[in-house]
Structures are given as C-alpha cells and as structure tokens.
Amino acid sequence: MAVTTQPRAGRKETETFVKELDPQIVLDWTERDVVDNYLKPIGMEFMAKPFMENHITGAVLLALREEHIKELGCAVLGDRILFMEYLGLLKKHKKDLDRSKALWSGQTPVNSCAYHENCGKYLFFLICGCCVRRVDWRITGQGIRWRKLRAGIDCCGEEETQFIDYRFVKDLELRQQPRFCCCCIGKELLIYADDKDSVSTRQA
C-alpha cells in the first residue's frame, strides 16, 4: 500500500535537528531507533511500518537512495524529495566528520635522540622540557594541520596554527641526515605547497 501522508515538522527546525545528529551514533541504531529518533522527529513517522518490516537500521538509513524510498511505499514525490534532502544533510555531516577526523596526531619534538642535533640539546630537552616549544600535528582527510605551542615558561608568547589542504600540496621530499653526533639518522619531511609559501615541516 502506498504511503501518502505529508510530513508535519517545520522545515527549518527539521534541518537543524538533522544537522545536530551524530552520524557515528546513527550507524548503531536499530530499526526501532530509526523510527523513534529519526522518522518521528522529522515528521515522517508514517514510514515507520515499512522501515520496520524492511529492517532499516541506522547503517542502512545512511545508504538509502530515492529509489529505495519509493520501493518502501513513499508514493508522494514531495515526501521523497524532502526525505532525501534531510538524509542528504545527514550524509554530508557524516562525510565532513570523516574528512576532519584525525588519521594521525602527535607532538614534536619527542623524547628521541633522532630529534636532536647533539647531546647538549637532547639533555636540555630532558632537563628543561618546559623551555622547549612544541608542535601539535593533526593529519586528516582534508589536509595537514599543525599548531606551534608556547613553551611552558613563556606566558607571553603567541601560538601559531597553520593548515595545508591536500589540494595545494605539490611535492613531498624525505631527507635523511645524521643526528645526535652521528649516532642516529634523523628524517625530515619537506612539504611543498602553493597554499601560501613553500612550507618545510619536520618529522622524525
């Protein structure tokens, strides 16, 4: 039997609700969760029965396309367009979160002799770590972000944050050079980008 009931939720309020959903939580929803936490708030609880009968879980919800909604019995074109528009917002939110999620994160310099040119500088790092300015690194699906932190004893220094979008990365070069009085081999990753200037970053 075709479903023909129009949704009742206000458009602006519904869009705000969908944008605030956590896609990672949605992925774990059961069929009942989808009905109670999604269909009802967006005013499409009239689709509850076909969703339950066809086992539309949260993971399946995020994979639905318009032809699937039609197969589920939503006969009114306007309903399908609104449903897909709301679902599109949820999918976009998930995609944005996936792209911004850290694939790797860390801080330099680390407690390794390969990061230091000689024994004196390494000892200084070990004894007076609060005097060393560190850099937080975050690699995501969008690009590379790093933030230069103030040294622990520097209450007036400024922090600096920079970001390189992968679209602007032109070349990568990995260099190796002796460190720690030639006892270790340090590695330096050079990232050349057109974002602003050619940027050199260090990785060991």
GROMACS .gro file of C-alpha atoms in nm:
model
  204
    1MET     CA    1   0.000   0.000   0.000
    2ALA     CA    2   0.135   0.340  -0.095
    3VAL     CA    3   0.221   0.590   0.176
    4THR     CA    4   0.084   0.935   0.102
    5THR     CA    5   0.091   1.129   0.431
    6GLN     CA    6   0.280   1.460   0.422
    7PRO     CA    7   0.536   1.535   0.696
    8ARG     CA    8   0.431   1.789   0.957
    9ALA     CA    9   0.763   1.906   1.102
   10GLY     CA   10   0.876   2.261   1.028
   11ARG     CA   11   1.145   2.268   0.760
   12LYS     CA   12   1.394   2.492   0.940
   13GLU     CA   13   1.358   2.309   1.271
   14THR     CA   14   1.391   1.974   1.096
   15GLU     CA   15   1.709   2.078   0.914
   16THR     CA   16   1.860   2.197   1.242
   17PHE     CA   17   1.767   1.869   1.410
   18VAL     CA   18   1.925   1.659   1.134
   19LYS     CA   19   2.246   1.865   1.131
   20GLU     CA   20   2.287   1.810   1.504
   21LEU     CA   21   2.266   1.431   1.481
   22ASP     CA   22   2.587   1.236   1.541
   23PRO     CA   23   2.637   1.007   1.237
   24GLN     CA   24   2.852   0.769   1.441
   25ILE     CA   25   2.562   0.713   1.682
   26VAL     CA   26   2.318   0.681   1.391
   27LEU     CA   27   2.526   0.394   1.250
   28ASP     CA   28   2.450   0.189   1.563
   29TRP     CA   29   2.075   0.250   1.558
   30THR     CA   30   1.833  -0.041   1.542
   31GLU     CA   31   1.518  -0.035   1.332
   32ARG     CA   32   1.322   0.096   1.631
   33ASP     CA   33   1.583   0.365   1.695
   34VAL     CA   34   1.549   0.485   1.335
   35VAL     CA   35   1.174   0.519   1.378
   36ASP     CA   36   1.185   0.688   1.720
   37ASN     CA   37   1.496   0.901   1.675
   38TYR     CA   38   1.469   0.995   1.307
   39LEU     CA   39   1.137   0.936   1.135
   40LYS     CA   40   0.923   1.082   1.414
   41PRO     CA   41   1.133   1.398   1.472
   42ILE     CA   42   1.136   1.481   1.100
   43GLY     CA   43   0.760   1.425   1.079
   44MET     CA   44   0.769   1.107   0.869
   45GLU     CA   45   0.654   0.852   1.123
   46PHE     CA   46   0.403   0.733   0.863
   47MET     CA   47   0.700   0.543   0.714
   48ALA     CA   48   0.757   0.351   1.038
   49LYS     CA   49   0.587   0.027   0.931
   50PRO     CA   50   0.777  -0.026   0.602
   51PHE     CA   51   1.101   0.076   0.773
   52MET     CA   52   1.049  -0.183   1.046
   53GLU     CA   53   0.938  -0.454   0.802
   54ASN     CA   54   1.242  -0.397   0.580
   55HIS     CA   55   1.493  -0.379   0.867
   56ILE     CA   56   1.610  -0.022   0.802
   57THR     CA   57   1.877   0.020   1.067
   58GLY     CA   58   2.093   0.328   1.110
   59ALA     CA   59   2.362   0.190   0.882
   60VAL     CA   60   2.103   0.110   0.614
   61LEU     CA   61   1.945   0.453   0.656
   62LEU     CA   62   2.271   0.622   0.560
   63ALA     CA   63   2.288   0.406   0.246
   64LEU     CA   64   1.934   0.476   0.122
   65ARG     CA   65   1.869   0.634  -0.217
   66GLU     CA   66   1.550   0.777  -0.361
   67GLU     CA   67   1.461   0.457  -0.546
   68HIS     CA   68   1.476   0.272  -0.214
   69ILE     CA   69   1.232   0.518  -0.057
   70LYS     CA   70   0.997   0.462  -0.348
   71GLU     CA   71   1.023   0.085  -0.302
   72LEU     CA   72   0.933   0.134   0.064
   73GLY     CA   73   0.597   0.274  -0.049
   74CYS     CA   74   0.650   0.650  -0.032
   75ALA     CA   75   0.438   0.741  -0.334
   76VAL     CA   76   0.428   1.120  -0.295
   77LEU     CA   77   0.710   1.292  -0.483
   78GLY     CA   78   0.722   1.581  -0.238
   79ASP     CA   79   0.770   1.342   0.053
   80ARG     CA   80   1.057   1.167  -0.123
   81ILE     CA   81   1.226   1.496  -0.211
   82LEU     CA   82   1.207   1.620   0.148
   83PHE     CA   83   1.321   1.287   0.287
   84MET     CA   84   1.624   1.277   0.058
   85GLU     CA   85   1.705   1.639   0.133
   86TYR     CA   86   1.712   1.570   0.507
   87LEU     CA   87   1.903   1.248   0.454
   88GLY     CA   88   2.148   1.435   0.231
   89LEU     CA   89   2.221   1.674   0.519
   90LEU     CA   90   2.293   1.379   0.747
   91LYS     CA   91   2.518   1.214   0.488
   92LYS     CA   92   2.705   1.540   0.430
   93HIS     CA   93   2.756   1.580   0.803
   94LYS     CA   94   2.900   1.229   0.820
   95LYS     CA   95   3.129   1.295   0.524
   96ASP     CA   96   3.256   1.619   0.678
   97LEU     CA   97   3.326   1.445   1.009
   98ASP     CA   98   3.506   1.160   0.833
   99ARG     CA   99   3.725   1.406   0.645
  100SER     CA  100   3.808   1.608   0.955
  101LYS     CA  101   3.872   1.304   1.174
  102ALA     CA  102   4.237   1.266   1.270
  103LEU     CA  103   4.410   0.986   1.078
  104TRP     CA  104   4.722   1.053   1.281
  105SER     CA  105   4.810   1.300   1.552
  106GLY     CA  106   5.118   1.361   1.757
  107GLN     CA  107   5.355   1.612   1.906
  108THR     CA  108   5.712   1.707   1.826
  109PRO     CA  109   5.982   1.702   1.938
  110VAL     CA  110   5.951   1.365   2.107
  111ASN     CA  111   6.179   1.201   2.357
  112SER     CA  112   6.413   1.057   2.096
  113CYS     CA  113   6.775   1.139   2.020
  114ALA     CA  114   6.689   1.139   1.648
  115TYR     CA  115   6.516   1.473   1.701
  116HIS     CA  116   6.824   1.646   1.840
  117GLU     CA  117   7.146   1.752   1.676
  118ASN     CA  118   7.376   1.674   1.969
  119CYS     CA  119   7.396   1.551   2.327
  120GLY     CA  120   7.372   1.900   2.473
  121LYS     CA  121   7.043   1.983   2.306
  122TYR     CA  122   6.898   1.643   2.397
  123LEU     CA  123   6.997   1.686   2.763
  124PHE     CA  124   6.843   2.034   2.759
  125PHE     CA  125   6.520   1.882   2.629
  126LEU     CA  126   6.520   1.617   2.902
  127ILE     CA  127   6.611   1.850   3.189
  128CYS     CA  128   6.422   2.163   3.089
  129GLY     CA  129   6.132   2.039   2.879
  130CYS     CA  130   5.918   2.336   2.986
  131CYS     CA  131   6.155   2.562   2.792
  132VAL     CA  132   6.101   2.378   2.465
  133ARG     CA  133   5.840   2.497   2.219
  134ARG     CA  134   5.640   2.200   2.093
  135VAL     CA  135   5.427   2.145   1.784
  136ASP     CA  136   5.096   1.955   1.774
  137TRP     CA  137   5.032   1.771   1.447
  138ARG     CA  138   4.700   1.650   1.310
  139ILE     CA  139   4.662   1.471   0.976
  140THR     CA  140   4.305   1.438   0.848
  141GLY     CA  141   4.132   1.351   0.524
  142GLN     CA  142   4.136   1.721   0.436
  143GLY     CA  143   4.496   1.811   0.498
  144ILE     CA  144   4.773   1.867   0.749
  145ARG     CA  145   4.730   2.097   1.047
  146TRP     CA  146   4.994   2.195   1.297
  147ARG     CA  147   4.995   2.427   1.595
  148LYS     CA  148   5.309   2.573   1.749
  149LEU     CA  149   5.255   2.589   2.123
  150ARG     CA  150   5.407   2.831   2.367
  151ALA     CA  151   5.688   2.697   2.579
  152GLY     CA  152   5.577   2.612   2.930
  153ILE     CA  153   5.761   2.906   3.084
  154ASP     CA  154   5.656   3.150   2.811
  155CYS     CA  155   5.340   3.324   2.929
  156CYS     CA  156   5.355   3.599   2.666
  157GLY     CA  157   5.440   3.406   2.351
  158GLU     CA  158   5.189   3.353   2.075
  159GLU     CA  159   5.061   3.021   1.944
  160GLU     CA  160   5.057   2.973   1.570
  161THR     CA  161   4.825   2.744   1.374
  162GLN     CA  162   4.869   2.655   1.008
  163PHE     CA  163   4.690   2.424   0.768
  164ILE     CA  164   4.777   2.281   0.428
  165ASP     CA  165   4.495   2.150   0.214
  166TYR     CA  166   4.596   1.843   0.013
  167ARG     CA  167   4.476   2.019  -0.300
  168PHE     CA  168   4.765   2.264  -0.268
  169VAL     CA  169   5.038   2.009  -0.193
  170LYS     CA  170   5.275   1.996  -0.490
  171ASP     CA  171   5.552   1.766  -0.376
  172LEU     CA  172   5.695   1.573  -0.082
  173GLU     CA  173   6.060   1.509  -0.013
  174LEU     CA  174   6.203   1.285   0.260
  175ARG     CA  175   6.556   1.370   0.367
  176GLN     CA  176   6.784   1.176   0.598
  177GLN     CA  177   7.073   1.327   0.786
  178PRO     CA  178   7.298   1.231   1.080
  179ARG     CA  179   7.179   1.345   1.420
  180PHE     CA  180   7.294   1.321   1.779
  181CYS     CA  181   7.665   1.334   1.695
  182CYS     CA  182   7.614   1.093   1.404
  183CYS     CA  183   7.473   0.823   1.635
  184CYS     CA  184   7.124   0.841   1.479
  185ILE     CA  185   6.972   0.908   1.142
  186GLY     CA  186   6.709   1.179   1.153
  187LYS     CA  187   6.437   1.211   0.893
  188GLU     CA  188   6.296   1.538   0.768
  189LEU     CA  189   5.981   1.554   0.559
  190LEU     CA  190   5.959   1.858   0.334
  191ILE     CA  191   5.612   1.954   0.215
  192TYR     CA  192   5.595   2.191  -0.081
  193ALA     CA  193   5.261   2.363  -0.122
  194ASP     CA  194   5.111   2.656  -0.310
  195ASP     CA  195   4.879   2.740  -0.022
  196LYS     CA  196   5.093   3.034   0.088
  197ASP     CA  197   5.467   2.978   0.066
  198SER     CA  198   5.672   2.664   0.035
  199VAL     CA  199   5.646   2.505   0.377
  200SER     CA  200   5.907   2.286   0.543
  201THR     CA  201   5.790   2.055   0.819
  202ARG     CA  202   5.990   1.811   1.025
  203GLN     CA  203   5.907   1.454   1.101
  204ALA     CA  204   6.143   1.201   1.259
   0.00000   0.00000   0.00000
